[in-house]
């Protein structure tokens, strides 16, 4: 994604699209550029990123705001919008998953603004012999789809491996596509600093040297970089990259419709919301996940009196959204009900709606959902059949009277006090665990309310953990 934070923020401030804009904690607010510049000239607040217009003035990410104002007095600083960052990132991931599914391959999400997509193309997928032209068309479709759904631009690189694809995208930024056909031609004149994932100090070691990357290159680099790094650099400089595209768990699932949407007839917003919720439920069931965050999206017509260029198309619209947390679920009724509440908060006239969607984020697998009640070591320990506890045994002292059934019979019974075989007390004493058997890590993880409940049973020893979470107990 191009200037991800900045482009996402500009969706709410379109009046600044042709201005130098940066993202930081000190925002321009409603003050004039002159007032803001005067107020911020000595600010040490850091800018997280800036758009390409601002970069022409010499601005860069990580720069102090005061230094940036000296270079660009008209700089507009917008605040962080983390909810929108998450929403847009999820939408982009969903677009990429659609293309990966179409071509039977995977998506590896690297960060909120970067991902790799592996696709598998067969000869029958395209006509003629122009495979590179076909790949370029796919890249263009991805770029346009991302902008259509997010109003943010992206750059797409296509190559035989992750290295070439990343370098291709970096070369054509912003808002363009690049297909790397021949790595030799592509690498001609390429600076070593363009190699991804290598730090400043690492590459600084190579700066004084000029290398002929022939048969002896790896051996010559070993003395400076070590064997592993030397081998990797030589491979990179020959366009080789064996890193696979590693798919991770789905982080978002969504459904959207933005064609033929007119809600001034017999079917209203609730009908469409339920239809989207059912589709999302089906997709979550297929993926084996449940949701914990929902984001309904609405496309609101800027001018309903104008006919769109495409028949029943959405025309020029404003994208609106609201998010809410949910308990883990994939029930369409709950999704639809929550979506309707959020739609009402958007306060949009239904006659102006030209598109609707539901984005589901913070997905958890079904295995996670079924074990959510067993998140601590204590719960996992209690689940095993080896130890069965029976509460209610108290002693006159601070230490419990009961002992564990793992102790020897001589330790469990008092030689001077015989116990009958069928005795309830004998059964309890053999099934109730002593305090010394608990793992100290287990006790340290217990919430305070649980510790409060077990204190009557285990006495002052347990209460010590209530007083200090950092206390260590040695268990033999």
CSV table of C-alpha atoms in Angstrom, one decimal:
chain,number,residue,atom,x,y,z
A,1,UNK,CA,0.0,0.0,0.0
A,2,UNK,CA,1.2,3.5,-0.8
A,3,UNK,CA,1.6,5.8,2.2
A,4,UNK,CA,-0.9,3.6,4.0
A,5,UNK,CA,-1.6,5.7,7.2
A,6,UNK,CA,-1.8,8.9,5.2
A,7,UNK,CA,-4.1,7.6,2.5
A,8,UNK,CA,-6.4,6.0,5.1
A,9,UNK,CA,-6.6,9.3,7.0
A,10,UNK,CA,-7.3,11.3,3.9
A,11,UNK,CA,-10.5,9.4,3.3
A,12,UNK,CA,-12.0,11.5,6.1
A,13,UNK,CA,-10.2,14.7,5.0
A,14,UNK,CA,-10.4,14.7,1.2
A,15,UNK,CA,-9.9,18.4,1.1
A,16,UNK,CA,-6.2,17.8,1.8
A,17,UNK,CA,-5.5,15.3,-1.0
A,18,UNK,CA,-3.4,17.8,-3.0
A,19,UNK,CA,-1.6,19.1,0.1
A,20,UNK,CA,1.6,17.9,1.9
A,21,UNK,CA,0.2,15.6,4.6
A,22,UNK,CA,1.8,13.7,7.5
A,23,UNK,CA,0.5,11.5,10.3
A,24,UNK,CA,1.5,12.3,13.9
A,25,UNK,CA,0.2,12.9,17.4
A,26,UNK,CA,0.2,16.6,17.0
A,27,UNK,CA,-2.6,17.3,14.5
A,28,UNK,CA,-3.4,20.5,12.6
A,29,UNK,CA,-7.0,20.5,13.9
A,30,UNK,CA,-8.9,23.6,13.0
A,31,UNK,CA,-5.9,26.0,13.2
A,32,UNK,CA,-4.6,27.8,10.2
A,33,UNK,CA,-1.3,26.5,8.7
A,34,UNK,CA,0.5,29.6,9.9
A,35,UNK,CA,-0.8,29.1,13.5
A,36,UNK,CA,0.1,25.4,13.4
A,37,UNK,CA,3.6,26.1,12.0
A,38,UNK,CA,4.2,28.7,14.7
A,39,UNK,CA,3.0,26.4,17.5
A,40,UNK,CA,5.0,23.4,16.2
A,41,UNK,CA,8.3,24.8,15.1
A,42,UNK,CA,10.1,23.4,18.1
A,43,UNK,CA,8.1,20.2,18.5
A,44,UNK,CA,9.9,16.9,19.0
A,45,UNK,CA,6.8,14.9,18.1
A,46,UNK,CA,7.7,12.3,15.5
A,47,UNK,CA,5.9,11.8,12.1
A,48,UNK,CA,5.0,8.2,11.4
A,49,UNK,CA,4.7,8.8,7.7
A,50,UNK,CA,3.9,11.4,5.0
A,51,UNK,CA,2.5,11.4,1.5
A,52,UNK,CA,4.5,11.8,-1.7
A,53,UNK,CA,3.8,15.5,-2.0
A,54,UNK,CA,5.4,16.1,1.4
A,55,UNK,CA,8.4,13.9,0.5
A,56,UNK,CA,9.2,16.3,-2.3
A,57,UNK,CA,10.0,18.9,0.4
A,58,UNK,CA,12.5,16.4,2.0
A,59,UNK,CA,10.2,15.0,4.7
A,60,UNK,CA,10.5,11.4,5.7
A,61,UNK,CA,9.0,9.1,8.3
A,62,UNK,CA,10.5,9.4,11.8
A,63,UNK,CA,11.3,13.1,11.4
A,64,UNK,CA,10.6,15.5,14.2
A,65,UNK,CA,7.6,17.7,13.5
A,66,UNK,CA,9.6,20.8,14.2
A,67,UNK,CA,12.2,19.9,11.6
A,68,UNK,CA,9.4,19.0,9.1
A,69,UNK,CA,7.7,22.4,9.6
A,70,UNK,CA,11.0,24.2,8.8
A,71,UNK,CA,11.1,22.3,5.5
A,72,UNK,CA,7.4,22.5,4.7
A,73,UNK,CA,5.6,25.4,6.6
A,74,UNK,CA,2.2,24.4,4.9
A,75,UNK,CA,2.4,20.8,6.2
A,76,UNK,CA,-1.0,19.3,7.3
A,77,UNK,CA,-0.7,16.8,10.1
A,78,UNK,CA,-3.6,14.4,10.6
A,79,UNK,CA,-4.1,12.2,13.7
A,80,UNK,CA,-3.8,8.4,13.9
A,81,UNK,CA,-7.0,6.5,13.0
A,82,UNK,CA,-6.3,3.0,14.2
A,83,UNK,CA,-9.8,1.7,13.7
A,84,UNK,CA,-9.8,2.7,10.1
A,85,UNK,CA,-6.3,1.3,9.7
A,86,UNK,CA,-7.5,-2.1,10.8
A,87,UNK,CA,-10.7,-1.9,8.7
A,88,UNK,CA,-8.8,-1.0,5.5
A,89,UNK,CA,-6.1,-3.6,6.1
A,90,UNK,CA,-8.9,-6.3,6.5
A,91,UNK,CA,-10.6,-5.2,3.3
A,92,UNK,CA,-7.3,-5.4,1.4
A,93,UNK,CA,-6.6,-8.9,2.8
A,94,UNK,CA,-10.1,-10.0,1.7
A,95,UNK,CA,-9.5,-8.8,-1.8
A,96,UNK,CA,-6.2,-10.6,-2.0
A,97,UNK,CA,-7.8,-13.8,-0.7
A,98,UNK,CA,-10.3,-13.7,-3.4
A,99,UNK,CA,-7.6,-13.6,-6.1
A,100,UNK,CA,-5.6,-16.3,-4.3
A,101,UNK,CA,-8.6,-18.5,-4.2
A,102,UNK,CA,-9.4,-17.9,-7.9
A,103,UNK,CA,-5.9,-19.1,-8.9
A,104,UNK,CA,-5.6,-21.9,-6.3
A,105,UNK,CA,-2.8,-20.4,-4.1
A,106,UNK,CA,-2.1,-18.5,-0.9
A,107,UNK,CA,-1.8,-15.1,0.8
A,108,UNK,CA,0.9,-14.2,3.2
A,109,UNK,CA,0.1,-11.0,5.1
A,110,UNK,CA,3.3,-9.4,6.2
A,111,UNK,CA,1.9,-6.3,7.9
A,112,UNK,CA,-1.1,-4.0,7.8
A,113,UNK,CA,0.1,-2.5,4.5
A,114,UNK,CA,2.0,-5.4,2.8
A,115,UNK,CA,1.2,-8.9,1.6
A,116,UNK,CA,2.4,-11.5,-0.8
A,117,UNK,CA,0.0,-13.4,-3.1
A,118,UNK,CA,1.0,-16.6,-4.8
A,119,UNK,CA,-1.0,-17.6,-7.9
A,120,UNK,CA,-0.9,-20.6,-10.1
A,121,UNK,CA,-1.6,-19.9,-13.8
A,122,UNK,CA,-2.2,-22.6,-16.4
A,123,UNK,CA,-2.0,-22.1,-20.2
A,124,UNK,CA,-5.7,-22.3,-20.6
A,125,UNK,CA,-6.1,-19.3,-18.3
A,126,UNK,CA,-4.8,-16.9,-21.0
A,127,UNK,CA,-4.8,-16.6,-24.7
A,128,UNK,CA,-1.7,-16.5,-26.9
A,129,UNK,CA,1.8,-16.7,-25.5
A,130,UNK,CA,1.9,-13.4,-23.6
A,131,UNK,CA,2.0,-14.7,-20.1
A,132,UNK,CA,3.6,-11.5,-18.8
A,133,UNK,CA,0.8,-9.4,-20.3
A,134,UNK,CA,-1.8,-11.7,-18.6
A,135,UNK,CA,0.0,-11.3,-15.2
A,136,UNK,CA,0.1,-7.5,-15.7
A,137,UNK,CA,-3.7,-7.6,-16.2
A,138,UNK,CA,-4.2,-9.5,-13.0
A,139,UNK,CA,-2.0,-7.0,-11.1
A,140,UNK,CA,-4.0,-4.1,-12.5
A,141,UNK,CA,-7.3,-5.8,-11.5
A,142,UNK,CA,-6.0,-6.2,-7.9
A,143,UNK,CA,-4.8,-2.6,-7.8
A,144,UNK,CA,-8.2,-1.2,-9.1
A,145,UNK,CA,-10.2,-3.5,-6.8
A,146,UNK,CA,-8.3,-2.3,-3.7
A,147,UNK,CA,-8.9,1.3,-4.7
A,148,UNK,CA,-12.6,0.6,-5.4
A,149,UNK,CA,-13.1,-0.9,-1.9
A,150,UNK,CA,-10.8,1.4,0.2
A,151,UNK,CA,-10.2,4.6,-1.8
A,152,UNK,CA,-6.5,3.9,-1.1
A,153,UNK,CA,-3.9,3.3,-3.8
A,154,UNK,CA,-1.6,0.3,-3.9
A,155,UNK,CA,1.5,-0.7,-6.0
A,156,UNK,CA,1.7,-4.3,-7.2
A,157,UNK,CA,4.9,-6.1,-8.2
A,158,UNK,CA,4.9,-9.4,-10.1
A,159,UNK,CA,7.9,-11.7,-10.1
A,160,UNK,CA,9.0,-15.3,-10.0
A,161,UNK,CA,9.8,-15.0,-6.2
A,162,UNK,CA,9.1,-12.7,-3.3
A,163,UNK,CA,12.3,-10.7,-3.8
A,164,UNK,CA,11.5,-9.8,-7.4
A,165,UNK,CA,7.9,-9.0,-6.6
A,166,UNK,CA,8.8,-6.7,-3.7
A,167,UNK,CA,11.5,-4.9,-5.7
A,168,UNK,CA,9.1,-4.5,-8.6
A,169,UNK,CA,6.4,-2.9,-6.4
A,170,UNK,CA,9.0,-0.6,-4.8
A,171,UNK,CA,10.3,0.6,-8.2
A,172,UNK,CA,6.9,1.8,-9.6
A,173,UNK,CA,5.4,3.4,-6.4
A,174,UNK,CA,2.9,5.0,-6.2
A,175,UNK,CA,-0.2,3.5,-7.7
A,176,UNK,CA,1.2,1.4,-10.5
A,177,UNK,CA,2.2,-2.2,-11.4
A,178,UNK,CA,5.4,-3.8,-12.5
A,179,UNK,CA,6.1,-7.2,-14.0
A,180,UNK,CA,9.8,-8.3,-13.6
A,181,UNK,CA,10.5,-10.4,-16.7
A,182,UNK,CA,14.3,-10.6,-16.7
A,183,UNK,CA,16.1,-10.1,-13.4
A,184,UNK,CA,19.4,-9.3,-15.1
A,185,UNK,CA,17.9,-6.3,-16.9
A,186,UNK,CA,15.9,-5.3,-13.8
A,187,UNK,CA,19.0,-5.4,-11.5
A,188,UNK,CA,21.1,-3.2,-13.9
A,189,UNK,CA,22.1,-0.2,-11.8
A,190,UNK,CA,20.1,-1.3,-8.8
A,191,UNK,CA,21.6,-0.1,-5.5
A,192,UNK,CA,22.4,-2.7,-2.8
A,193,UNK,CA,20.4,-0.5,-0.4
A,194,UNK,CA,17.2,-1.7,-2.2
A,195,UNK,CA,17.7,-5.2,-0.9
A,196,UNK,CA,14.8,-5.8,1.5
A,197,UNK,CA,15.1,-7.0,5.1
A,198,UNK,CA,18.7,-5.9,5.5
A,199,UNK,CA,19.6,-3.3,8.0
A,200,UNK,CA,21.7,-0.2,7.8
A,201,UNK,CA,24.7,-1.5,9.7
A,202,UNK,CA,24.7,-4.8,7.7
A,203,UNK,CA,24.8,-3.0,4.3
A,204,UNK,CA,27.3,-0.4,5.6
A,205,UNK,CA,29.9,-3.1,5.9
A,206,UNK,CA,29.8,-3.6,2.1
A,207,UNK,CA,29.8,0.1,1.1
A,208,UNK,CA,33.6,0.4,0.8
A,209,UNK,CA,33.9,-2.6,-1.5
A,210,UNK,CA,33.1,-3.1,-5.1
A,211,UNK,CA,32.2,-6.7,-5.8
A,212,UNK,CA,32.3,-8.8,-9.0
A,213,UNK,CA,29.6,-11.3,-8.2
A,214,UNK,CA,31.3,-14.2,-9.9
A,215,UNK,CA,32.2,-17.6,-8.6
A,216,UNK,CA,34.4,-16.3,-5.8
A,217,UNK,CA,31.9,-13.7,-4.5
A,218,UNK,CA,30.5,-15.8,-1.7
A,219,UNK,CA,33.9,-16.7,-0.5
A,220,UNK,CA,35.0,-13.1,-0.5
A,221,UNK,CA,31.9,-11.9,1.4
A,222,UNK,CA,32.2,-14.6,4.1
A,223,UNK,CA,35.0,-12.8,5.9
A,224,UNK,CA,32.9,-9.7,6.2
A,225,UNK,CA,29.4,-11.0,6.7
A,226,UNK,CA,29.7,-14.6,7.7
A,227,UNK,CA,28.8,-17.7,5.7
A,228,UNK,CA,25.0,-17.5,6.0
A,229,UNK,CA,24.6,-13.8,5.2
A,230,UNK,CA,27.2,-14.1,2.4
A,231,UNK,CA,25.3,-16.9,0.8
A,232,UNK,CA,22.0,-15.0,1.1
A,233,UNK,CA,23.3,-11.8,-0.4
A,234,UNK,CA,24.9,-13.6,-3.4
A,235,UNK,CA,21.6,-15.4,-4.1
A,236,UNK,CA,19.6,-12.2,-3.8
A,237,UNK,CA,22.0,-10.5,-6.3
A,238,UNK,CA,21.3,-13.3,-8.7
A,239,UNK,CA,17.6,-12.8,-8.4
A,240,UNK,CA,17.2,-16.0,-6.3
A,241,UNK,CA,14.9,-16.2,-3.4
A,242,UNK,CA,13.7,-19.6,-2.0
A,243,UNK,CA,11.4,-18.2,0.7
A,244,UNK,CA,7.9,-19.7,0.2
A,245,UNK,CA,4.7,-17.7,0.5
A,246,UNK,CA,3.5,-18.9,3.8
A,247,UNK,CA,-0.2,-18.6,4.4
A,248,UNK,CA,-1.3,-17.6,7.8
A,249,UNK,CA,-4.7,-17.9,9.5
A,250,UNK,CA,-7.5,-15.8,8.0
A,251,UNK,CA,-7.8,-12.5,9.9
A,252,UNK,CA,-10.9,-11.2,8.1
A,253,UNK,CA,-13.9,-12.4,6.1
A,254,UNK,CA,-16.5,-10.3,4.5
A,255,UNK,CA,-19.3,-10.0,2.0
A,256,UNK,CA,-20.4,-6.9,0.0
A,257,UNK,CA,-22.8,-5.8,-2.7
A,258,UNK,CA,-22.5,-2.5,-4.5
A,259,UNK,CA,-24.4,-3.1,-7.8
A,260,UNK,CA,-28.1,-2.6,-8.2
A,261,UNK,CA,-28.6,-1.5,-4.6
A,262,UNK,CA,-31.8,0.6,-4.3
A,263,UNK,CA,-33.5,0.4,-1.0
A,264,UNK,CA,-36.6,2.5,-1.8
A,265,UNK,CA,-38.6,-0.5,-2.8
A,266,UNK,CA,-40.2,-3.4,-0.8
A,267,UNK,CA,-36.9,-4.7,0.5
A,268,UNK,CA,-35.2,-2.5,3.1
A,269,UNK,CA,-31.9,-2.3,4.9
A,270,UNK,CA,-32.8,-5.1,7.3
A,271,UNK,CA,-33.4,-7.5,4.5
A,272,UNK,CA,-30.1,-6.8,2.8
A,273,UNK,CA,-28.2,-6.8,6.2
A,274,UNK,CA,-29.6,-10.3,6.9
A,275,UNK,CA,-28.6,-11.5,3.4
A,276,UNK,CA,-25.0,-10.3,3.9
A,277,UNK,CA,-25.0,-11.9,7.4
A,278,UNK,CA,-26.0,-15.3,6.1
A,279,UNK,CA,-23.3,-15.1,3.4
A,280,UNK,CA,-20.7,-14.2,6.0
A,281,UNK,CA,-21.9,-17.0,8.3
A,282,UNK,CA,-21.5,-19.5,5.4
A,283,UNK,CA,-18.0,-18.3,4.7
A,284,UNK,CA,-16.9,-18.4,8.3
A,285,UNK,CA,-18.3,-21.9,8.7
A,286,UNK,CA,-16.3,-23.0,5.6
A,287,UNK,CA,-13.2,-21.5,7.1
A,288,UNK,CA,-13.8,-22.9,10.6
A,289,UNK,CA,-13.7,-19.5,12.3
A,290,UNK,CA,-15.8,-17.3,14.5
A,291,UNK,CA,-15.9,-13.5,14.8
A,292,UNK,CA,-15.2,-11.1,17.6
A,293,UNK,CA,-15.5,-7.8,15.7
A,294,UNK,CA,-18.0,-6.6,13.1
A,295,UNK,CA,-17.7,-3.6,10.7
A,296,UNK,CA,-20.7,-2.8,8.5
A,297,UNK,CA,-19.8,-0.7,5.5
A,298,UNK,CA,-22.2,1.6,3.6
A,299,UNK,CA,-21.7,3.4,0.3
A,300,UNK,CA,-23.7,6.7,0.4
A,301,UNK,CA,-24.4,8.5,-2.9
A,302,UNK,CA,-23.0,12.0,-3.1
A,303,UNK,CA,-25.8,13.1,-5.4
A,304,UNK,CA,-28.7,10.8,-5.9
A,305,UNK,CA,-30.2,13.0,-8.6
A,306,UNK,CA,-27.3,12.2,-11.0
A,307,UNK,CA,-27.5,9.0,-13.1
A,308,UNK,CA,-24.5,6.7,-12.6
A,309,UNK,CA,-22.4,6.0,-15.7
A,310,UNK,CA,-23.2,2.3,-15.4
A,311,UNK,CA,-26.9,1.2,-15.3
A,312,UNK,CA,-27.8,0.5,-11.7
A,313,UNK,CA,-24.2,1.2,-10.7
A,314,UNK,CA,-23.4,2.9,-7.4
A,315,UNK,CA,-22.0,6.2,-9.0
A,316,UNK,CA,-19.9,8.6,-6.9
A,317,UNK,CA,-20.2,7.6,-3.3
A,318,UNK,CA,-18.8,8.2,0.2
A,319,UNK,CA,-17.8,5.1,2.2
A,320,UNK,CA,-18.9,5.0,5.8
A,321,UNK,CA,-18.4,2.4,8.5
A,322,UNK,CA,-18.8,1.6,12.2
A,323,UNK,CA,-17.2,-1.2,14.2
A,324,UNK,CA,-18.3,-3.1,17.3
A,325,UNK,CA,-16.9,-6.0,19.4
A,326,UNK,CA,-18.9,-9.2,19.7
A,327,UNK,CA,-18.7,-12.4,21.7
A,328,UNK,CA,-17.3,-15.2,19.6
A,329,UNK,CA,-20.0,-16.2,17.2
A,330,UNK,CA,-20.9,-16.8,13.6
A,331,UNK,CA,-24.7,-16.7,14.1
A,332,UNK,CA,-26.3,-14.7,11.3
A,333,UNK,CA,-29.1,-13.4,13.5
A,334,UNK,CA,-26.6,-11.8,16.0
A,335,UNK,CA,-24.5,-10.5,13.1
A,336,UNK,CA,-27.5,-8.9,11.4
A,337,UNK,CA,-28.9,-7.4,14.6
A,338,UNK,CA,-25.5,-5.8,15.5
A,339,UNK,CA,-25.1,-4.6,12.0
A,340,UNK,CA,-28.5,-2.9,12.1
A,341,UNK,CA,-27.6,-1.1,15.3
A,342,UNK,CA,-24.4,0.2,13.8
A,343,UNK,CA,-26.2,1.2,10.6
A,344,UNK,CA,-28.6,3.3,12.7
A,345,UNK,CA,-25.6,5.0,14.3
A,346,UNK,CA,-24.3,6.0,10.8
A,347,UNK,CA,-27.5,8.0,10.3
A,348,UNK,CA,-27.7,7.4,6.6
A,349,UNK,CA,-30.9,7.9,4.6
A,350,UNK,CA,-31.7,4.5,3.1
A,351,UNK,CA,-32.7,6.1,-0.2
A,352,UNK,CA,-29.0,7.2,-0.6
A,353,UNK,CA,-27.5,3.8,0.0
A,354,UNK,CA,-25.8,2.4,-3.1
A,355,UNK,CA,-23.8,-0.4,-1.5
A,356,UNK,CA,-23.5,-2.4,1.7
A,357,UNK,CA,-21.1,-4.9,3.2
A,358,UNK,CA,-20.1,-6.6,6.4
A,359,UNK,CA,-16.5,-7.1,7.3
A,360,UNK,CA,-15.6,-9.6,10.1
A,361,UNK,CA,-12.3,-9.1,11.9
A,362,UNK,CA,-10.4,-10.6,14.8
A,363,UNK,CA,-11.3,-14.1,13.7
A,364,UNK,CA,-10.7,-17.1,16.0
A,365,UNK,CA,-10.7,-20.7,15.1
A,366,UNK,CA,-13.3,-23.1,16.3
A,367,UNK,CA,-10.7,-24.9,18.4
A,368,UNK,CA,-9.9,-21.6,20.1
A,369,UNK,CA,-13.6,-20.9,20.8
A,370,UNK,CA,-14.1,-24.3,22.3
A,371,UNK,CA,-11.2,-24.0,24.7
A,372,UNK,CA,-11.6,-20.3,25.6
A,373,UNK,CA,-12.7,-21.3,29.1
A,374,UNK,CA,-9.4,-23.1,29.7
A,375,UNK,CA,-6.9,-20.4,29.2
A,376,UNK,CA,-4.8,-20.8,32.3
A,377,UNK,CA,-2.4,-23.5,33.3
A,378,UNK,CA,-4.7,-24.3,36.3
A,379,UNK,CA,-7.7,-25.1,34.1
A,380,UNK,CA,-5.6,-27.3,31.8
A,381,UNK,CA,-4.3,-29.1,34.8
A,382,UNK,CA,-7.7,-29.6,36.3
A,383,UNK,CA,-9.0,-31.1,33.0
A,384,UNK,CA,-6.7,-34.1,33.3
A,385,UNK,CA,-8.0,-37.2,34.9
A,386,UNK,CA,-4.9,-37.6,37.0
A,387,UNK,CA,-6.1,-35.2,39.7
A,388,UNK,CA,-9.7,-34.9,41.0
A,389,UNK,CA,-10.4,-32.4,43.6
A,390,UNK,CA,-13.1,-32.5,46.2
A,391,UNK,CA,-13.7,-29.1,47.9
A,392,UNK,CA,-14.9,-28.7,51.5
A,393,UNK,CA,-12.2,-30.4,53.6
A,394,UNK,CA,-10.8,-28.0,56.2
A,395,UNK,CA,-8.3,-28.4,59.0
A,396,UNK,CA,-7.9,-26.5,62.2
A,397,UNK,CA,-4.6,-25.2,61.0
A,398,UNK,CA,-3.7,-23.1,58.0
A,399,UNK,CA,-2.6,-26.1,56.0
A,400,UNK,CA,-5.1,-28.5,54.4
A,401,UNK,CA,-5.9,-31.8,56.0
A,402,UNK,CA,-6.2,-33.6,52.7
A,403,UNK,CA,-3.3,-35.2,50.9
A,404,UNK,CA,-2.8,-36.3,47.2
A,405,UNK,CA,-3.5,-39.8,46.0
A,406,UNK,CA,0.0,-39.7,44.4
A,407,UNK,CA,1.6,-40.0,47.9
A,408,UNK,CA,2.4,-43.4,49.3
A,409,UNK,CA,-0.3,-45.2,51.3
A,410,UNK,CA,1.8,-44.7,54.5
A,411,UNK,CA,1.9,-41.0,54.0
A,412,UNK,CA,-1.8,-40.8,53.3
A,413,UNK,CA,-2.9,-42.6,56.4
A,414,UNK,CA,-2.2,-42.0,60.0
A,415,UNK,CA,-0.8,-45.3,61.5
A,416,UNK,CA,-2.3,-44.5,64.9
A,417,UNK,CA,-5.8,-44.0,63.4
A,418,UNK,CA,-7.1,-46.8,61.2
A,419,UNK,CA,-9.6,-45.9,58.5
A,420,UNK,CA,-12.3,-48.2,57.1
A,421,UNK,CA,-12.2,-49.1,53.4
A,422,UNK,CA,-15.5,-47.6,52.5
A,423,UNK,CA,-15.1,-44.4,54.4
A,424,UNK,CA,-16.1,-41.2,52.7
A,425,UNK,CA,-13.2,-39.4,54.5
A,426,UNK,CA,-10.8,-41.9,53.1
A,427,UNK,CA,-12.1,-41.3,49.6
A,428,UNK,CA,-11.8,-37.6,50.0
A,429,UNK,CA,-8.3,-37.8,51.4
A,430,UNK,CA,-7.2,-39.9,48.4
A,431,UNK,CA,-8.8,-37.6,45.8
A,432,UNK,CA,-8.0,-34.2,47.2
A,433,UNK,CA,-4.7,-32.5,46.2
A,434,UNK,CA,-2.5,-30.8,48.7
A,435,UNK,CA,-1.4,-27.3,48.3
A,436,UNK,CA,2.2,-28.4,47.7
A,437,UNK,CA,1.2,-30.2,44.5
A,438,UNK,CA,0.2,-27.0,42.7
A,439,UNK,CA,2.6,-25.5,40.2
A,440,UNK,CA,3.7,-22.0,41.4
A,441,UNK,CA,3.2,-20.7,37.8
A,442,UNK,CA,-0.4,-21.9,38.1
A,443,UNK,CA,-1.0,-20.0,41.2
A,444,UNK,CA,0.7,-16.9,39.9
A,445,UNK,CA,-1.7,-16.8,36.9
A,446,UNK,CA,-4.9,-17.1,39.0
A,447,UNK,CA,-7.2,-14.1,39.1
A,448,UNK,CA,-7.6,-12.5,42.5
A,449,UNK,CA,-11.3,-13.6,42.8
A,450,UNK,CA,-10.3,-17.2,42.3
A,451,UNK,CA,-7.5,-16.9,44.9
A,452,UNK,CA,-10.1,-15.4,47.3
A,453,UNK,CA,-12.3,-18.5,46.8
A,454,UNK,CA,-9.6,-21.1,47.5
A,455,UNK,CA,-8.1,-19.3,50.5
A,456,UNK,CA,-10.5,-20.9,53.0
A,457,UNK,CA,-9.4,-24.3,51.7
A,458,UNK,CA,-5.7,-23.7,51.4
A,459,UNK,CA,-5.3,-21.2,54.1
A,460,UNK,CA,-2.6,-18.6,54.5
A,461,UNK,CA,-0.3,-20.1,51.9
A,462,UNK,CA,-2.7,-19.2,49.1
A,463,UNK,CA,-3.4,-15.8,50.7
A,464,UNK,CA,0.3,-15.0,50.2
A,465,UNK,CA,-0.2,-15.0,46.5
A,466,UNK,CA,-3.0,-12.5,47.0
A,467,UNK,CA,-0.6,-10.1,48.6
A,468,UNK,CA,2.1,-10.4,46.1
A,469,UNK,CA,2.0,-11.7,42.5
A,470,UNK,CA,5.8,-11.8,42.3
A,471,UNK,CA,6.2,-14.2,45.2
A,472,UNK,CA,7.9,-17.5,44.3
A,473,UNK,CA,7.0,-20.8,45.9
A,474,UNK,CA,9.4,-23.7,45.7
A,475,UNK,CA,7.5,-27.0,45.3
A,476,UNK,CA,9.4,-30.3,45.8
